[in-house]
Amino acid sequence: MHVTMTVNGDEVERDIEPRVLLVHFLRENLGLTGTHWGCDTSNCGTCVVQIDGEPVKSCTVLAAMADGHAVRTVEGLEVAGTVDPIQQGFMEEHGLQCGFCTPGMMLTARALLDENPHPSEGEIREAISGQICRCTGYATIVRSIQWAADHPAETADSTLEDEDVKA
Amino acid sequence: MTIVDDPQTRPGGDYEHGRDHEHNPSADAPERPIGFGRLQRKEDPRFVRGQGNYTDDVVLPGMLHGAILRSPVAHARIVSIDTSEALARPGVRAVLTGKDLEPLKLAWIPTLSYDVQAVLATDKVRFQGQEVAFVIADDRYAARDALELIRVDYDILPPVIDVRHALDAGAPIIRDDLEGRTNNHIADWDCGDSVATDAAFAKADVVLKQEIVYPRVHPAPMETCGSVADFNRVSGELTLYVTSQAPHAHRTVIAMVSGIPEHKIRVISPDIGGGFGNKVGIYPGYVLSIVGSIVTGHPVKWMEDRSENLMSTSFARDYIMTGEIAATKDGKLLGIRASVLADHGAFNGVAQPTKFPAGFFNLFPGSYTWEAVYGKVTSVYTNKAPGGVAYACSFRVTEAVYLVERMIDRLAIELNMDPAELRLKNFIKPEQFPYDNKAGFEYDSGQYEKTMRHAMDLIGYDELRKEQAEKRSRGELMGIGISFFTEGVGAGPRKHMDILGLGMADGAELRIHPTGKAVVRISVQSQGQAHETTFAQIVAEEIGIPPEDIEVVHGDTDQTPFGLGTYGSRSTPVSGAAVAMVTRKVRDKARLIAAAMLETRPEDLEWEKGRWFVKGDPSAGKTIQEIALAAHGTMELPEGVDGNLDAEVTYDPPNLTYPYGAYFCVTDIDRGTGKVTVRRFLAVDDCGTRINPMVIEGQVHGGLTDGVGMALMELIEFDSDGNNLGGSFMDYLIPTAMEVPDWETGFTVTPSPHHPIGAKGIGESATVGSPPAIVNSVIDALRPLGVTAMDMPCTPARVWDAMQGHATPPI
Ligand code: FES
Ligand code: FES
């Protein structure tokens, strides 16, 4: 079947088998390997992307279901050479180790902050509760998201000298 | 023993407390430290952009996809396998069975413990999930489709599932492939002095015995295992991209197994999505991708799915332990015995040094002085998945620590003594190091009492006990659990430690380019531990080149020196030492060149970070960058110096290093449901010299989360037919952000006296140290109900049973 969608702002069209999962479509048909796959049962969240701004598990969505929609992946977080505050936050606060869960965590976090710019710790934990990180123990992920909340895009500065001094 | 007072090795003073960042060690450190201190990771920019390169991201021209058909039953004879329908399906290139591998001598491969493991079953299947056939097809979906079309006729045999009956007379023989096998026994091992221990027990006022089960769990890294094999039929070269924690060891083993000469094999372990021991072994799937590539002439990718990962790759633990402890009535420890029945599954695939069939279980005496100790372990086969590698634990240290820390608490209950006080009374004292633990290991250094008291201060131990007393008077269940662990990591001295005959040393190579930028090549492989950052920091600390000017190369056997890889917290203790030593070698070489440049004698020069200068005349000196340029220039070089500033070493550790820590866990238990909430957890670690406190904190947090998982949630369980009941993330529960607290951390610094920079390793400390603290806390909470023991996992149902007086072991 034929699908058309926007992925990170670009329109893409492909002929695919109807059964192809969105995660495989992104990784294998489009070569966007930043979206990961980690389980068979929709439990891990390493595959999270945004569809029309909502975080979804792309292993649980057929590519066909994304037809006509806007998909955003980790590759779409950085805009015009400037990283998203959420990306900067993960680097500042050691929110990642092996990096495998990180794209999914960041897309969920971005969606959370878009809706709720100043979430509490509990709201952050709940937002990422459908996702597993085996490395970090979550506290630094929470801090990373708080960092991003404290440094919204217009003032984000990728060199962050002030922050280092304060820390 | 050395007690360091050098502020260099204590970047932020003595202590940090992670929760509020209030003692962030970067506060008084330079913004970008040249050397040790908090430094953002060099690997992060690629990962936050989705630019990591994991094995499943590797795509080669003409690549085909493999999938494995697995046994649905635990024990059965294979009557027949019909692959014709699968082969006929469009898109399928080949279907392999054990019969196809036999002529290639690849139906069986050696395990890491001198046993053999079937790549594809030929005679019998011996565990549910065992590899039976391999399909190679044009794409992932086609390969999976074809699995459904393979017909296997099984003649079902009775399985051995309950390990307690594996040695019964008349138990089915699992390994009838091994000649002369008449039972399921693998090995017996012991350590310590049984006679002296009997004597210590004979004079004790108090003797206690307790069964303590450490059930089977699984490392379950977020990235499953897989490989892409690319065999070039013309050159005879094999390139293997693989999820490997030990690329060099894997290359050697693959050469031995496949017959492809080692110099024609390149193993590339790209970015690894977590390992935790799961990626130490050689799995049948890796071998099958290689055979598949040889057979089809195309690159072949194999990536397992999550159920395959949980059901067939290396599990961890599965130790049924019996502890016995002897003490005087005022709490002086006299003796400890440990006796273990170990379930190794269907093939003995445990990864541990050859002479240590029970790993480093020798650590069961813990952090205390005893008159005598004795431990023994019997390992057996069962119809379960093989492995027993790890789960962020150096070779059975987790089990040993769990045993002794549970026994100490059990004794405290019996003596009606505070468990902190009982520990303080019996700690090995700083002046007793190096300390022979009476079970064969010599601890390098420790200041146990200092670390313990610091932890008690940070958590507010006395106030917590007061709060608990108040809550108890209201009928609420609150627990305070303690664990004080000593690990042994950094395996290990070559003359004692090898895996499959390969000595456990590690190499490092350092090149300083003419412009003063450096490349360091290491033999270990990061799975998230930040080697690209911390190893650059070691070079920076030793030679004064900023970390951003140092590239760390790892994970490619063509580009790095030989070494045994990353597991058992050995990267910093062994490979980190190699990096420090190679940098010192370069520094010494730089001294000779600097002397020639300054027209003086090398012994008249003094080092400060980044520069050799003339003693007494600091203005006359040469920076390492100037020296690097001169080394590659036209200047006449001193004798013994060739025209570069490079060096290489192989580091053979003289002993293990012994990190330790004091952990405190506060739990609340819901009386109505048995649900345990970890309210607070404090980890005070002493890993010796600290390279990057941010990375250390991250390693600790991750391990604490493993601990919550094992103590409260994780279990690989089997029904009596051998069906794996933990084969998906719906069944095998891993903590999310909702189950863990905001971790609190602290530290003390007691360097290892024999490690070049005094570092001890931290990767596994928290996984080792946290389960006993959590379980002790649960038992402490349940004390008013008369509970003195319970086994992991402390799920609501199991805690509820314990509350009713029916605590049962999970196996
Ligand atoms: S891959 Fe695990 S939830 Fe999607
Ligand atoms: S960083 Fe490894 S799984 Fe989250």
Coordinates of C-alpha atoms in Angstrom, one line a residue, chain A residues 17 19-21 24 27-28 33-41 43-46 74-75 77-78 81 83 86-88 90-103 106 121-122 124-140 142-143 159-161 164-167, chain B residues 18-19 21 24 26-27 31 38 40-41 44-45 47-52 54 56-57 65 89 139-142 145 218-224 272-274 276 304-308 391 527-528 694-695 697-699 701-703 705-706 714 727-730 732 734-738 740-743:
Chain A
E17 CA 3.3 -3.9 3.2
R19 CA 1.5 -4.9 8.2
V20 CA 4.8 -2.8 8.6
L21 CA 5.1 -1.3 12.0
H24 CA 10.4 -0.5 11.2
R27 CA 14.3 2.6 10.8
E28 CA 14.4 0.5 7.7
T33 CA 17.8 4.6 13.2
G34 CA 17.6 7.0 16.1
T35 CA 14.2 5.4 17.0
H36 CA 14.9 2.2 18.7
W37 CA 13.1 -1.1 19.3
G38 CA 13.4 -2.9 22.6
C39 CA 10.5 -5.3 23.3
D40 CA 7.6 -7.3 21.9
T41 CA 4.9 -6.1 24.2
N43 CA 6.4 -2.0 27.5
C44 CA 9.8 -0.4 27.0
G45 CA 9.2 2.8 25.2
T46 CA 12.6 2.9 23.4
V74 CA 14.8 12.2 17.6
E75 CA 16.4 13.3 14.4
L77 CA 14.7 17.6 17.7
E78 CA 17.6 19.7 16.6
G81 CA 21.9 23.4 14.1
V83 CA 19.8 21.4 19.9
I86 CA 15.7 18.7 26.2
Q87 CA 18.8 17.4 24.4
Q88 CA 20.9 19.9 26.2
F90 CA 20.2 15.3 29.0
M91 CA 23.8 16.2 28.4
E92 CA 24.0 18.6 31.3
E93 CA 22.4 16.3 33.9
H94 CA 23.8 12.9 32.7
G95 CA 20.4 11.7 31.7
L96 CA 21.8 9.0 29.5
Q97 CA 24.4 6.2 29.6
C98 CA 24.1 3.7 26.8
G99 CA 21.7 6.0 25.0
F100 CA 19.3 3.4 23.9
C101 CA 16.3 4.6 25.8
T102 CA 17.2 8.2 25.3
P103 CA 15.5 9.2 22.0
M106 CA 13.4 12.9 25.0
E121 CA 8.9 15.8 39.8
G122 CA 5.8 13.5 40.1
I124 CA 7.7 14.0 35.1
R125 CA 8.0 10.5 36.6
E126 CA 4.5 9.7 35.5
A127 CA 5.1 11.0 32.0
I128 CA 8.0 8.6 31.5
S129 CA 6.5 5.8 33.4
G130 CA 5.7 3.8 30.2
Q131 CA 9.4 3.7 29.4
I132 CA 12.2 1.7 30.8
C133 CA 15.8 2.8 31.3
R134 CA 18.1 0.1 32.4
C135 CA 21.1 2.3 33.0
T136 CA 20.3 5.6 34.7
G137 CA 18.0 4.9 37.6
Y138 CA 15.7 7.7 36.3
A139 CA 16.8 10.5 38.8
T140 CA 19.1 12.0 36.3
V142 CA 14.1 13.7 35.9
R143 CA 16.8 16.3 36.4
T159 CA 27.8 26.5 25.6
L160 CA 26.0 27.1 29.0
E161 CA 28.9 28.7 30.7
D164 CA 28.6 25.4 34.7
V165 CA 29.7 28.1 37.1
K166 CA 26.5 27.9 39.0
A167 CA 26.7 24.1 39.3
Chain B
G18 CA 23.4 13.6 45.2
R19 CA 19.8 14.4 45.9
H21 CA 23.2 18.7 44.1
N24 CA 28.2 19.0 43.5
S26 CA 32.3 20.6 40.2
A27 CA 31.6 23.6 42.4
E31 CA 35.0 24.6 34.4
R38 CA 32.8 16.4 36.7
Q40 CA 30.1 16.2 30.4
R41 CA 30.4 13.1 28.4
D44 CA 26.5 12.4 24.5
P45 CA 26.3 14.6 21.4
F47 CA 23.3 9.9 21.3
V48 CA 21.0 12.9 21.9
R49 CA 20.8 13.3 18.2
G50 CA 19.9 9.7 17.5
Q51 CA 23.3 9.2 15.8
G52 CA 24.4 6.3 17.9
Y54 CA 24.0 0.1 17.5
D56 CA 20.7 -3.2 14.5
D57 CA 21.5 0.1 12.9
H65 CA 18.0 -11.3 7.8
R89 CA 8.5 -19.7 0.5
D139 CA 13.9 -9.2 5.1
R140 CA 13.0 -9.4 8.8
Y141 CA 9.4 -10.2 8.2
A142 CA 10.0 -12.9 5.6
D145 CA 7.0 -15.8 8.4
H218 CA 18.0 -11.5 33.9
P219 CA 20.2 -8.6 32.9
A220 CA 17.8 -7.6 30.1
P221 CA 19.6 -4.6 28.6
M222 CA 17.3 -2.4 26.5
E223 CA 19.1 -3.4 23.4
T224 CA 18.8 -7.2 22.8
I272 CA 26.0 -1.1 22.8
G273 CA 22.6 -0.5 24.3
G274 CA 23.5 -1.8 27.8
F276 CA 25.2 -5.8 32.4
E304 CA 16.8 -11.4 18.7
D305 CA 13.5 -10.2 20.0
R306 CA 12.8 -9.5 23.7
S307 CA 11.3 -12.9 24.5
E308 CA 14.3 -14.6 22.9
Y391 CA 23.8 -8.9 35.8
Q527 CA 28.0 -0.2 27.1
G528 CA 27.2 3.1 28.6
M694 CA 29.0 12.6 37.6
V695 CA 29.6 9.3 35.8
E697 CA 26.8 8.8 40.4
G698 CA 25.1 7.6 37.3
Q699 CA 26.7 4.1 37.7
H701 CA 21.9 5.1 40.4
G702 CA 21.6 2.5 37.7
G703 CA 22.8 -0.3 40.1
T705 CA 17.6 0.5 40.3
D706 CA 18.7 -3.0 39.5
E714 CA 12.2 -9.3 38.9
G727 CA 9.7 -14.4 29.0
S728 CA 8.4 -10.9 28.2
F729 CA 8.3 -7.4 29.8
M730 CA 4.7 -8.1 30.7
Y732 CA 9.5 -9.9 33.8
I734 CA 11.7 -3.9 35.6
P735 CA 11.4 -0.8 37.6
T736 CA 10.2 2.4 35.9
A737 CA 10.5 5.9 37.3
M738 CA 7.5 5.2 39.5
V740 CA 12.3 4.1 42.5
P741 CA 13.0 7.0 44.8
D742 CA 15.2 10.0 44.2
W743 CA 18.5 8.4 45.1

